[in-house]
Amino acid sequence: MTSSFQDNIDVKNTMLLRAEKHWTAGHMKPTPLAWSDGDGSVVGCAIESVDLLIWTDSLGLPKWLALVIDEIASGLTSRDVAPQEACKAGLELLKAIPVGVDLGQAGSKFIISLLADVDERLVQLEQDKVLGQIYRALVELHHGVIGGDQPDATQWRAMRKSAVELTNNLPEGSEVAALAGVVEAAMWDARTSPSVGVDTLRQFSRARSIRAVVEFGWTEADEAHTKMRLDDMFKRFLKDNPENKRTVFDHYADEFPEEEARLRRRIAIERDARCIGAELGRIALSNVLGAASKKQ
């Protein structure tokens, strides 16, 4: 059993002071795990390194948690969220980590929180029973982890095989395929797979982006038409004219302003949906950490 912050509030406070110093100085960036020349991600600044053995051995914290915190801060950055504010959200998550708690089961709790949103959407889409069955079996496996079970690696592997086979038969780029991708990404034990939390969150945000774009009215035909337009702009204006400082979007706006404006709206909607995915991840993680704190 690992105890967060080695069951020592001073260890946590030292880490927070270090992170807050970098945030105040503007050295903290909303990126995946990073540390270089005094600048870094939220967790990178907290440990002043990208070596997560420092996170696990010195702080007594699971690797999945570090990767998820940085992913949330990175995902929150959009046209409406300044980088420093996104990093501040990551700092608040660091502060929310309780002292003296075994967070070994918290990864499964976080994943189940994200999967609940997926389940709700599958019901709305009246999606196929096979995916629903795989989803329910996955949730049961994670609940087993929370209850103290030690699922065998073969159980996870068999379930992943079923999910991959299903995903491969779904329409590429569809919302249903993206939701299946969330389920597929979640088919690991966070205690042994550091990346399962961040992979699940990324797929979760991607599924929300695809949903938002579809609801906006963007179709495969729109995608193909826009690609054709942009390829044409490149060939006509940029391919043989390296001195041209304008982009394909600039030329697109000149010739087809309404189409270009609609494309920009589509890009903004996709970006904002990813931000919403990160925010939902932040809420889910805050709730998991808060519940762990109350059990102290």
PDB file of C-alpha atoms in Angstrom:
ATOM      1  CA  MET A   1       0.000   0.000   0.000  1.00  0.00           C
ATOM      2  CA  THR A   2       1.307   3.440  -0.988  1.00  0.00           C
ATOM      3  CA  SER A   3       0.443   6.460   1.119  1.00  0.00           C
ATOM      4  CA  SER A   4       0.059   9.784  -0.686  1.00  0.00           C
ATOM      5  CA  PHE A   5       2.762  12.306   0.218  1.00  0.00           C
ATOM      6  CA  GLN A   6       4.294   9.620   2.447  1.00  0.00           C
ATOM      7  CA  ASP A   7       1.561  10.504   4.956  1.00  0.00           C
ATOM      8  CA  ASN A   8       3.372  13.786   5.589  1.00  0.00           C
ATOM      9  CA  ILE A   9       1.695  17.168   5.032  1.00  0.00           C
ATOM     10  CA  ASP A  10       5.123  18.819   4.795  1.00  0.00           C
ATOM     11  CA  VAL A  11       5.907  16.777   1.677  1.00  0.00           C
ATOM     12  CA  LYS A  12       2.728  18.058   0.040  1.00  0.00           C
ATOM     13  CA  ASN A  13       3.336  21.654   1.089  1.00  0.00           C
ATOM     14  CA  THR A  14       6.881  21.600  -0.282  1.00  0.00           C
ATOM     15  CA  MET A  15       5.595  20.311  -3.608  1.00  0.00           C
ATOM     16  CA  LEU A  16       2.862  22.964  -3.735  1.00  0.00           C
ATOM     17  CA  LEU A  17       5.270  25.790  -2.915  1.00  0.00           C
ATOM     18  CA  ARG A  18       7.530  24.662  -5.733  1.00  0.00           C
ATOM     19  CA  ALA A  19       4.650  24.478  -8.210  1.00  0.00           C
ATOM     20  CA  GLU A  20       3.161  27.823  -7.156  1.00  0.00           C
ATOM     21  CA  LYS A  21       6.553  29.507  -7.506  1.00  0.00           C
ATOM     22  CA  HIS A  22       6.767  28.427 -11.136  1.00  0.00           C
ATOM     23  CA  TRP A  23       3.146  29.395 -11.803  1.00  0.00           C
ATOM     24  CA  THR A  24       3.665  32.897 -10.366  1.00  0.00           C
ATOM     25  CA  ALA A  25       6.826  33.353 -12.435  1.00  0.00           C
ATOM     26  CA  GLY A  26       5.009  32.315 -15.606  1.00  0.00           C
ATOM     27  CA  HIS A  27       7.141  29.219 -16.083  1.00  0.00           C
ATOM     28  CA  MET A  28       4.216  26.792 -15.932  1.00  0.00           C
ATOM     29  CA  LYS A  29       2.702  25.839 -19.296  1.00  0.00           C
ATOM     30  CA  PRO A  30      -0.519  23.926 -20.089  1.00  0.00           C
ATOM     31  CA  THR A  31       1.143  21.010 -21.864  1.00  0.00           C
ATOM     32  CA  PRO A  32       1.544  17.273 -21.406  1.00  0.00           C
ATOM     33  CA  LEU A  33       4.308  16.307 -18.974  1.00  0.00           C
ATOM     34  CA  ALA A  34       7.323  18.539 -19.642  1.00  0.00           C
ATOM     35  CA  TRP A  35      10.301  20.154 -17.913  1.00  0.00           C
ATOM     36  CA  SER A  36      13.109  22.027 -19.667  1.00  0.00           C
ATOM     37  CA  ASP A  37      15.229  25.060 -18.794  1.00  0.00           C
ATOM     38  CA  GLY A  38      13.025  26.073 -15.878  1.00  0.00           C
ATOM     39  CA  ASP A  39       9.726  25.793 -17.765  1.00  0.00           C
ATOM     40  CA  GLY A  40       7.334  22.888 -17.553  1.00  0.00           C
ATOM     41  CA  SER A  41       3.860  21.461 -17.304  1.00  0.00           C
ATOM     42  CA  VAL A  42       1.900  21.540 -14.045  1.00  0.00           C
ATOM     43  CA  VAL A  43       3.385  18.273 -12.806  1.00  0.00           C
ATOM     44  CA  GLY A  44       6.738  19.006 -14.441  1.00  0.00           C
ATOM     45  CA  CYS A  45       6.973  22.182 -12.344  1.00  0.00           C
ATOM     46  CA  ALA A  46       5.760  20.371  -9.225  1.00  0.00           C
ATOM     47  CA  ILE A  47       8.630  17.862  -9.371  1.00  0.00           C
ATOM     48  CA  GLU A  48      11.003  19.898 -11.586  1.00  0.00           C
ATOM     49  CA  SER A  49      11.485  16.865 -13.775  1.00  0.00           C
ATOM     50  CA  VAL A  50       9.777  14.546 -16.252  1.00  0.00           C
ATOM     51  CA  ASP A  51      10.925  11.529 -14.261  1.00  0.00           C
ATOM     52  CA  LEU A  52       7.720  10.180 -12.734  1.00  0.00           C
ATOM     53  CA  LEU A  53       9.715   8.006 -10.344  1.00  0.00           C
ATOM     54  CA  ILE A  54      10.087  11.234  -8.356  1.00  0.00           C
ATOM     55  CA  TRP A  55       6.288  11.554  -8.371  1.00  0.00           C
ATOM     56  CA  THR A  56       5.793   7.955  -7.253  1.00  0.00           C
ATOM     57  CA  ASP A  57       8.744   7.389  -4.938  1.00  0.00           C
ATOM     58  CA  SER A  58       9.144  10.816  -3.333  1.00  0.00           C
ATOM     59  CA  LEU A  59       5.488  11.861  -3.269  1.00  0.00           C
ATOM     60  CA  GLY A  60       3.796   8.458  -3.080  1.00  0.00           C
ATOM     61  CA  LEU A  61       1.428   9.291  -5.946  1.00  0.00           C
ATOM     62  CA  PRO A  62       0.345   7.122  -8.915  1.00  0.00           C
ATOM     63  CA  LYS A  63       1.702   7.900 -12.379  1.00  0.00           C
ATOM     64  CA  TRP A  64      -1.731   7.953 -14.016  1.00  0.00           C
ATOM     65  CA  LEU A  65      -2.673  10.911 -11.810  1.00  0.00           C
ATOM     66  CA  ALA A  66       0.277  13.003 -12.994  1.00  0.00           C
ATOM     67  CA  LEU A  67      -0.502  12.402 -16.652  1.00  0.00           C
ATOM     68  CA  VAL A  68      -4.204  13.179 -16.209  1.00  0.00           C
ATOM     69  CA  ILE A  69      -3.562  16.446 -14.358  1.00  0.00           C
ATOM     70  CA  ASP A  70      -1.282  17.685 -17.142  1.00  0.00           C
ATOM     71  CA  GLU A  71      -3.738  16.540 -19.818  1.00  0.00           C
ATOM     72  CA  ILE A  72      -6.582  18.433 -18.144  1.00  0.00           C
ATOM     73  CA  ALA A  73      -4.558  21.652 -17.988  1.00  0.00           C
ATOM     74  CA  SER A  74      -3.536  21.196 -21.619  1.00  0.00           C
ATOM     75  CA  GLY A  75      -7.090  20.480 -22.742  1.00  0.00           C
ATOM     76  CA  LEU A  76      -8.574  23.475 -20.957  1.00  0.00           C
ATOM     77  CA  THR A  77      -6.612  25.896 -23.116  1.00  0.00           C
ATOM     78  CA  SER A  78      -8.883  27.383 -25.755  1.00  0.00           C
ATOM     79  CA  ARG A  79      -9.797  30.780 -27.128  1.00  0.00           C
ATOM     80  CA  ASP A  80     -11.607  31.529 -23.849  1.00  0.00           C
ATOM     81  CA  VAL A  81      -9.151  30.067 -21.318  1.00  0.00           C
ATOM     82  CA  ALA A  82      -5.771  31.746 -20.924  1.00  0.00           C
ATOM     83  CA  PRO A  83      -2.774  29.424 -20.466  1.00  0.00           C
ATOM     84  CA  GLN A  84      -2.118  30.641 -16.928  1.00  0.00           C
ATOM     85  CA  GLU A  85      -5.735  30.005 -15.940  1.00  0.00           C
ATOM     86  CA  ALA A  86      -5.557  26.497 -17.377  1.00  0.00           C
ATOM     87  CA  CYS A  87      -2.425  25.883 -15.311  1.00  0.00           C
ATOM     88  CA  LYS A  88      -4.182  27.267 -12.246  1.00  0.00           C
ATOM     89  CA  ALA A  89      -6.845  24.586 -12.674  1.00  0.00           C
ATOM     90  CA  GLY A  90      -4.042  22.026 -12.633  1.00  0.00           C
ATOM     91  CA  LEU A  91      -2.642  23.612  -9.479  1.00  0.00           C
ATOM     92  CA  GLU A  92      -6.024  23.299  -7.795  1.00  0.00           C
ATOM     93  CA  LEU A  93      -6.015  19.595  -8.597  1.00  0.00           C
ATOM     94  CA  LEU A  94      -2.599  19.259  -6.956  1.00  0.00           C
ATOM     95  CA  LYS A  95      -4.004  20.972  -3.876  1.00  0.00           C
ATOM     96  CA  ALA A  96      -6.985  18.591  -3.866  1.00  0.00           C
ATOM     97  CA  ILE A  97      -4.814  15.482  -3.530  1.00  0.00           C
ATOM     98  CA  PRO A  98      -5.300  14.241   0.053  1.00  0.00           C
ATOM     99  CA  VAL A  99      -2.433  13.313   2.348  1.00  0.00           C
ATOM    100  CA  GLY A 100      -1.984   9.795   3.697  1.00  0.00           C
ATOM    101  CA  VAL A 101      -4.348   8.011   1.304  1.00  0.00           C
ATOM    102  CA  ASP A 102      -3.827   4.980  -0.919  1.00  0.00           C
ATOM    103  CA  LEU A 103      -4.917   6.192  -4.359  1.00  0.00           C
ATOM    104  CA  GLY A 104      -4.468   2.799  -5.998  1.00  0.00           C
ATOM    105  CA  GLN A 105      -8.182   2.438  -6.736  1.00  0.00           C
ATOM    106  CA  ALA A 106      -8.765   6.077  -7.654  1.00  0.00           C
ATOM    107  CA  GLY A 107      -7.792   5.477 -11.280  1.00  0.00           C
ATOM    108  CA  SER A 108     -10.714   3.104 -11.778  1.00  0.00           C
ATOM    109  CA  LYS A 109     -13.048   5.579 -10.077  1.00  0.00           C
ATOM    110  CA  PHE A 110     -11.935   8.347 -12.433  1.00  0.00           C
ATOM    111  CA  ILE A 111     -12.399   6.120 -15.477  1.00  0.00           C
ATOM    112  CA  ILE A 112     -15.867   5.016 -14.357  1.00  0.00           C
ATOM    113  CA  SER A 113     -16.856   8.686 -14.027  1.00  0.00           C
ATOM    114  CA  LEU A 114     -15.941   9.304 -17.667  1.00  0.00           C
ATOM    115  CA  LEU A 115     -17.601   6.094 -18.809  1.00  0.00           C
ATOM    116  CA  ALA A 116     -20.893   7.145 -17.204  1.00  0.00           C
ATOM    117  CA  ASP A 117     -21.132   9.974 -19.730  1.00  0.00           C
ATOM    118  CA  VAL A 118     -20.386   7.513 -22.529  1.00  0.00           C
ATOM    119  CA  ASP A 119     -23.154   5.198 -21.330  1.00  0.00           C
ATOM    120  CA  GLU A 120     -25.663   8.048 -21.327  1.00  0.00           C
ATOM    121  CA  ARG A 121     -24.746   8.945 -24.894  1.00  0.00           C
ATOM    122  CA  LEU A 122     -24.978   5.337 -26.087  1.00  0.00           C
ATOM    123  CA  VAL A 123     -28.522   5.200 -24.727  1.00  0.00           C
ATOM    124  CA  GLN A 124     -29.409   8.429 -26.546  1.00  0.00           C
ATOM    125  CA  LEU A 125     -28.027   7.058 -29.800  1.00  0.00           C
ATOM    126  CA  GLU A 126     -29.795   3.712 -29.285  1.00  0.00           C
ATOM    127  CA  GLN A 127     -26.490   2.123 -30.056  1.00  0.00           C
ATOM    128  CA  ASP A 128     -25.807  -1.495 -30.663  1.00  0.00           C
ATOM    129  CA  LYS A 129     -26.168  -4.076 -27.958  1.00  0.00           C
ATOM    130  CA  VAL A 130     -22.696  -5.521 -28.459  1.00  0.00           C
ATOM    131  CA  LEU A 131     -20.995  -2.242 -27.507  1.00  0.00           C
ATOM    132  CA  GLY A 132     -23.330  -1.923 -24.523  1.00  0.00           C
ATOM    133  CA  GLN A 133     -22.403  -5.411 -23.348  1.00  0.00           C
ATOM    134  CA  ILE A 134     -18.687  -4.677 -23.620  1.00  0.00           C
ATOM    135  CA  TYR A 135     -19.202  -1.385 -21.792  1.00  0.00           C
ATOM    136  CA  ARG A 136     -21.034  -3.056 -18.896  1.00  0.00           C
ATOM    137  CA  ALA A 137     -18.400  -5.786 -18.587  1.00  0.00           C
ATOM    138  CA  LEU A 138     -15.686  -3.118 -18.481  1.00  0.00           C
ATOM    139  CA  VAL A 139     -17.443  -1.137 -15.755  1.00  0.00           C
ATOM    140  CA  GLU A 140     -17.876  -4.327 -13.753  1.00  0.00           C
ATOM    141  CA  LEU A 141     -14.146  -5.015 -14.020  1.00  0.00           C
ATOM    142  CA  HIS A 142     -13.276  -1.508 -12.768  1.00  0.00           C
ATOM    143  CA  HIS A 143     -15.797  -1.850  -9.937  1.00  0.00           C
ATOM    144  CA  GLY A 144     -13.983  -5.053  -9.038  1.00  0.00           C
ATOM    145  CA  VAL A 145     -10.723  -3.119  -8.750  1.00  0.00           C
ATOM    146  CA  ILE A 146     -12.432  -0.591  -6.482  1.00  0.00           C
ATOM    147  CA  GLY A 147     -13.756  -3.446  -4.373  1.00  0.00           C
ATOM    148  CA  GLY A 148     -10.301  -4.897  -3.894  1.00  0.00           C
ATOM    149  CA  ASP A 149     -10.198  -7.471  -6.693  1.00  0.00           C
ATOM    150  CA  GLN A 150      -7.082  -8.134  -8.724  1.00  0.00           C
ATOM    151  CA  PRO A 151      -8.385  -8.849 -12.245  1.00  0.00           C
ATOM    152  CA  ASP A 152      -6.067 -11.133 -14.178  1.00  0.00           C
ATOM    153  CA  ALA A 153      -4.228  -9.624 -17.144  1.00  0.00           C
ATOM    154  CA  THR A 154      -5.964 -12.132 -19.402  1.00  0.00           C
ATOM    155  CA  GLN A 155      -9.345 -10.658 -18.441  1.00  0.00           C
ATOM    156  CA  TRP A 156      -8.308  -7.189 -19.557  1.00  0.00           C
ATOM    157  CA  ARG A 157      -6.679  -8.576 -22.690  1.00  0.00           C
ATOM    158  CA  ALA A 158      -9.731 -10.588 -23.743  1.00  0.00           C
ATOM    159  CA  MET A 159     -11.978  -7.577 -23.282  1.00  0.00           C
ATOM    160  CA  ARG A 160      -9.651  -5.334 -25.281  1.00  0.00           C
ATOM    161  CA  LYS A 161      -9.688  -7.861 -28.115  1.00  0.00           C
ATOM    162  CA  SER A 162     -13.488  -7.736 -28.249  1.00  0.00           C
ATOM    163  CA  ALA A 163     -13.502  -3.939 -28.185  1.00  0.00           C
ATOM    164  CA  VAL A 164     -10.885  -3.611 -30.933  1.00  0.00           C
ATOM    165  CA  GLU A 165     -12.797  -6.009 -33.186  1.00  0.00           C
ATOM    166  CA  LEU A 166     -15.970  -3.998 -32.669  1.00  0.00           C
ATOM    167  CA  THR A 167     -14.314  -0.615 -33.197  1.00  0.00           C
ATOM    168  CA  ASN A 168     -12.692  -1.796 -36.428  1.00  0.00           C
ATOM    169  CA  ASN A 169     -16.136  -2.586 -37.841  1.00  0.00           C
ATOM    170  CA  LEU A 170     -17.669   0.797 -37.036  1.00  0.00           C
ATOM    171  CA  PRO A 171     -17.696   3.722 -39.503  1.00  0.00           C
ATOM    172  CA  GLU A 172     -14.357   5.507 -39.231  1.00  0.00           C
ATOM    173  CA  GLY A 173     -14.697   9.016 -37.831  1.00  0.00           C
ATOM    174  CA  SER A 174     -18.231   8.444 -36.548  1.00  0.00           C
ATOM    175  CA  GLU A 175     -19.341   9.375 -33.051  1.00  0.00           C
ATOM    176  CA  VAL A 176     -20.161   5.739 -32.298  1.00  0.00           C
ATOM    177  CA  ALA A 177     -16.643   4.677 -33.277  1.00  0.00           C
ATOM    178  CA  ALA A 178     -15.248   7.439 -31.056  1.00  0.00           C
ATOM    179  CA  LEU A 179     -17.374   6.263 -28.112  1.00  0.00           C
ATOM    180  CA  ALA A 180     -16.161   2.718 -28.720  1.00  0.00           C
ATOM    181  CA  GLY A 181     -12.653   4.175 -28.670  1.00  0.00           C
ATOM    182  CA  VAL A 182     -13.276   5.534 -25.169  1.00  0.00           C
ATOM    183  CA  VAL A 183     -14.350   2.083 -24.005  1.00  0.00           C
ATOM    184  CA  GLU A 184     -11.329   0.503 -25.686  1.00  0.00           C
ATOM    185  CA  ALA A 185      -8.907   2.995 -24.105  1.00  0.00           C
ATOM    186  CA  ALA A 186     -10.330   2.304 -20.636  1.00  0.00           C
ATOM    187  CA  MET A 187      -9.576  -1.422 -20.757  1.00  0.00           C
ATOM    188  CA  TRP A 188      -6.492  -1.330 -18.587  1.00  0.00           C
ATOM    189  CA  ASP A 189      -5.829  -1.354 -14.864  1.00  0.00           C
ATOM    190  CA  ALA A 190      -4.559   2.088 -13.798  1.00  0.00           C
ATOM    191  CA  ARG A 191      -2.428   0.451 -11.119  1.00  0.00           C
ATOM    192  CA  THR A 192      -0.267  -1.164 -13.799  1.00  0.00           C
ATOM    193  CA  SER A 193      -0.921   1.056 -16.828  1.00  0.00           C
ATOM    194  CA  PRO A 194       0.094   4.700 -16.190  1.00  0.00           C
ATOM    195  CA  SER A 195      -1.396   5.918 -19.476  1.00  0.00           C
ATOM    196  CA  VAL A 196      -4.920   4.482 -19.170  1.00  0.00           C
ATOM    197  CA  GLY A 197      -6.372   7.576 -17.506  1.00  0.00           C
ATOM    198  CA  VAL A 198      -4.940  10.067 -19.981  1.00  0.00           C
ATOM    199  CA  ASP A 199      -5.741   7.861 -22.989  1.00  0.00           C
ATOM    200  CA  THR A 200      -9.341   7.481 -21.828  1.00  0.00           C
ATOM    201  CA  LEU A 201      -9.670  11.231 -21.258  1.00  0.00           C
ATOM    202  CA  ARG A 202      -8.259  12.026 -24.706  1.00  0.00           C
ATOM    203  CA  GLN A 203     -10.665   9.633 -26.399  1.00  0.00           C
ATOM    204  CA  PHE A 204     -13.493  11.023 -24.278  1.00  0.00           C
ATOM    205  CA  SER A 205     -12.708  14.577 -25.433  1.00  0.00           C
ATOM    206  CA  ARG A 206     -12.386  13.403 -29.025  1.00  0.00           C
ATOM    207  CA  ALA A 207     -15.822  11.782 -28.882  1.00  0.00           C
ATOM    208  CA  ARG A 208     -17.322  15.023 -27.606  1.00  0.00           C
ATOM    209  CA  SER A 209     -15.624  16.938 -30.426  1.00  0.00           C
ATOM    210  CA  ILE A 210     -17.013  14.619 -33.071  1.00  0.00           C
ATOM    211  CA  ARG A 211     -20.468  14.914 -31.541  1.00  0.00           C
ATOM    212  CA  ALA A 212     -20.280  18.720 -31.552  1.00  0.00           C
ATOM    213  CA  VAL A 213     -19.159  18.829 -35.183  1.00  0.00           C
ATOM    214  CA  VAL A 214     -21.962  16.477 -36.258  1.00  0.00           C
ATOM    215  CA  GLU A 215     -24.547  18.544 -34.366  1.00  0.00           C
ATOM    216  CA  PHE A 216     -23.162  21.660 -36.073  1.00  0.00           C
ATOM    217  CA  GLY A 217     -24.144  20.024 -39.361  1.00  0.00           C
ATOM    218  CA  TRP A 218     -20.705  19.249 -40.737  1.00  0.00           C
ATOM    219  CA  THR A 219     -20.716  16.176 -42.987  1.00  0.00           C
ATOM    220  CA  GLU A 220     -18.191  13.915 -44.704  1.00  0.00           C
ATOM    221  CA  ALA A 221     -19.083  15.704 -47.924  1.00  0.00           C
ATOM    222  CA  ASP A 222     -18.189  19.039 -46.277  1.00  0.00           C
ATOM    223  CA  GLU A 223     -14.862  17.568 -45.175  1.00  0.00           C
ATOM    224  CA  ALA A 224     -14.030  16.314 -48.677  1.00  0.00           C
ATOM    225  CA  HIS A 225     -15.134  19.576 -50.303  1.00  0.00           C
ATOM    226  CA  THR A 226     -13.055  21.694 -47.909  1.00  0.00           C
ATOM    227  CA  LYS A 227      -9.984  19.531 -48.443  1.00  0.00           C
ATOM    228  CA  MET A 228     -10.382  19.961 -52.185  1.00  0.00           C
ATOM    229  CA  ARG A 229     -10.639  23.745 -51.784  1.00  0.00           C
ATOM    230  CA  LEU A 230      -7.571  23.984 -49.528  1.00  0.00           C
ATOM    231  CA  ASP A 231      -5.515  21.728 -51.787  1.00  0.00           C
ATOM    232  CA  ASP A 232      -6.460  23.969 -54.689  1.00  0.00           C
ATOM    233  CA  MET A 233      -5.449  27.110 -52.761  1.00  0.00           C
ATOM    234  CA  PHE A 234      -2.077  25.557 -51.945  1.00  0.00           C
ATOM    235  CA  LYS A 235      -1.354  24.522 -55.533  1.00  0.00           C
ATOM    236  CA  ARG A 236      -2.380  27.861 -56.979  1.00  0.00           C
ATOM    237  CA  PHE A 237      -0.879  30.287 -54.474  1.00  0.00           C
ATOM    238  CA  LEU A 238       1.749  28.618 -52.277  1.00  0.00           C
ATOM    239  CA  LYS A 239       3.309  25.550 -53.896  1.00  0.00           C
ATOM    240  CA  ASP A 240       5.531  27.469 -56.302  1.00  0.00           C
ATOM    241  CA  ASN A 241       5.599  30.720 -54.348  1.00  0.00           C
ATOM    242  CA  PRO A 242       7.545  30.225 -51.087  1.00  0.00           C
ATOM    243  CA  GLU A 243       7.760  34.001 -50.622  1.00  0.00           C
ATOM    244  CA  ASN A 244       3.999  34.208 -50.127  1.00  0.00           C
ATOM    245  CA  LYS A 245       3.400  34.910 -46.429  1.00  0.00           C
ATOM    246  CA  ARG A 246      -0.336  34.326 -46.628  1.00  0.00           C
ATOM    247  CA  THR A 247      -1.930  31.018 -45.650  1.00  0.00           C
ATOM    248  CA  VAL A 248      -4.302  28.777 -47.585  1.00  0.00           C
ATOM    249  CA  PHE A 249      -7.021  30.064 -45.239  1.00  0.00           C
ATOM    250  CA  ASP A 250      -6.328  33.652 -46.287  1.00  0.00           C
ATOM    251  CA  HIS A 251      -6.735  32.764 -49.946  1.00  0.00           C
ATOM    252  CA  TYR A 252      -9.772  30.619 -49.163  1.00  0.00           C
ATOM    253  CA  ALA A 253     -11.398  33.604 -47.424  1.00  0.00           C
ATOM    254  CA  ASP A 254     -10.679  35.821 -50.437  1.00  0.00           C
ATOM    255  CA  GLU A 255     -12.377  33.515 -52.912  1.00  0.00           C
ATOM    256  CA  PHE A 256     -15.021  31.772 -50.820  1.00  0.00           C
ATOM    257  CA  PRO A 257     -15.633  33.915 -47.714  1.00  0.00           C
ATOM    258  CA  GLU A 258     -18.808  32.136 -46.585  1.00  0.00           C
ATOM    259  CA  GLU A 259     -17.222  28.701 -46.860  1.00  0.00           C
ATOM    260  CA  GLU A 260     -14.099  29.835 -45.010  1.00  0.00           C
ATOM    261  CA  ALA A 261     -16.170  31.427 -42.237  1.00  0.00           C
ATOM    262  CA  ARG A 262     -18.132  28.199 -41.805  1.00  0.00           C
ATOM    263  CA  LEU A 263     -14.890  26.207 -41.644  1.00  0.00           C
ATOM    264  CA  ARG A 264     -13.567  28.497 -38.930  1.00  0.00           C
ATOM    265  CA  ARG A 265     -16.789  28.033 -36.948  1.00  0.00           C
ATOM    266  CA  ARG A 266     -16.400  24.286 -37.286  1.00  0.00           C
ATOM    267  CA  ILE A 267     -12.792  24.447 -36.038  1.00  0.00           C
ATOM    268  CA  ALA A 268     -13.824  26.642 -33.091  1.00  0.00           C
ATOM    269  CA  ILE A 269     -16.674  24.296 -32.168  1.00  0.00           C
ATOM    270  CA  GLU A 270     -14.338  21.296 -32.254  1.00  0.00           C
ATOM    271  CA  ARG A 271     -11.762  23.076 -30.099  1.00  0.00           C
ATOM    272  CA  ASP A 272     -14.342  24.232 -27.577  1.00  0.00           C
ATOM    273  CA  ALA A 273     -15.800  20.726 -27.320  1.00  0.00           C
ATOM    274  CA  ARG A 274     -12.356  19.387 -26.445  1.00  0.00           C
ATOM    275  CA  CYS A 275     -12.137  22.074 -23.778  1.00  0.00           C
ATOM    276  CA  ILE A 276     -15.484  20.916 -22.385  1.00  0.00           C
ATOM    277  CA  GLY A 277     -14.154  17.356 -22.343  1.00  0.00           C
ATOM    278  CA  ALA A 278     -11.172  18.510 -20.299  1.00  0.00           C
ATOM    279  CA  GLU A 279     -13.460  20.428 -17.936  1.00  0.00           C
ATOM    280  CA  LEU A 280     -15.598  17.338 -17.386  1.00  0.00           C
ATOM    281  CA  GLY A 281     -12.385  15.442 -16.695  1.00  0.00           C
ATOM    282  CA  ARG A 282     -11.393  18.108 -14.173  1.00  0.00           C
ATOM    283  CA  ILE A 283     -14.745  17.798 -12.400  1.00  0.00           C
ATOM    284  CA  ALA A 284     -14.528  14.003 -12.365  1.00  0.00           C
ATOM    285  CA  LEU A 285     -11.005  14.032 -10.929  1.00  0.00           C
ATOM    286  CA  SER A 286     -11.910  16.682  -8.345  1.00  0.00           C
ATOM    287  CA  ASN A 287     -14.806  14.525  -7.182  1.00  0.00           C
ATOM    288  CA  VAL A 288     -12.615  11.420  -6.956  1.00  0.00           C
ATOM    289  CA  LEU A 289      -9.940  13.241  -4.957  1.00  0.00           C
ATOM    290  CA  GLY A 290     -12.567  14.884  -2.760  1.00  0.00           C
ATOM    291  CA  ALA A 291     -14.154  11.524  -1.972  1.00  0.00           C
ATOM    292  CA  ALA A 292     -10.740  10.070  -1.120  1.00  0.00           C
ATOM    293  CA  SER A 293     -10.085  12.985   1.218  1.00  0.00           C
ATOM    294  CA  LYS A 294     -13.368  12.433   3.083  1.00  0.00           C
ATOM    295  CA  LYS A 295     -12.417   8.824   3.804  1.00  0.00           C
ATOM    296  CA  GLN A 296      -9.363   9.882   5.803  1.00  0.00           C
TER     297      GLN A 296
END
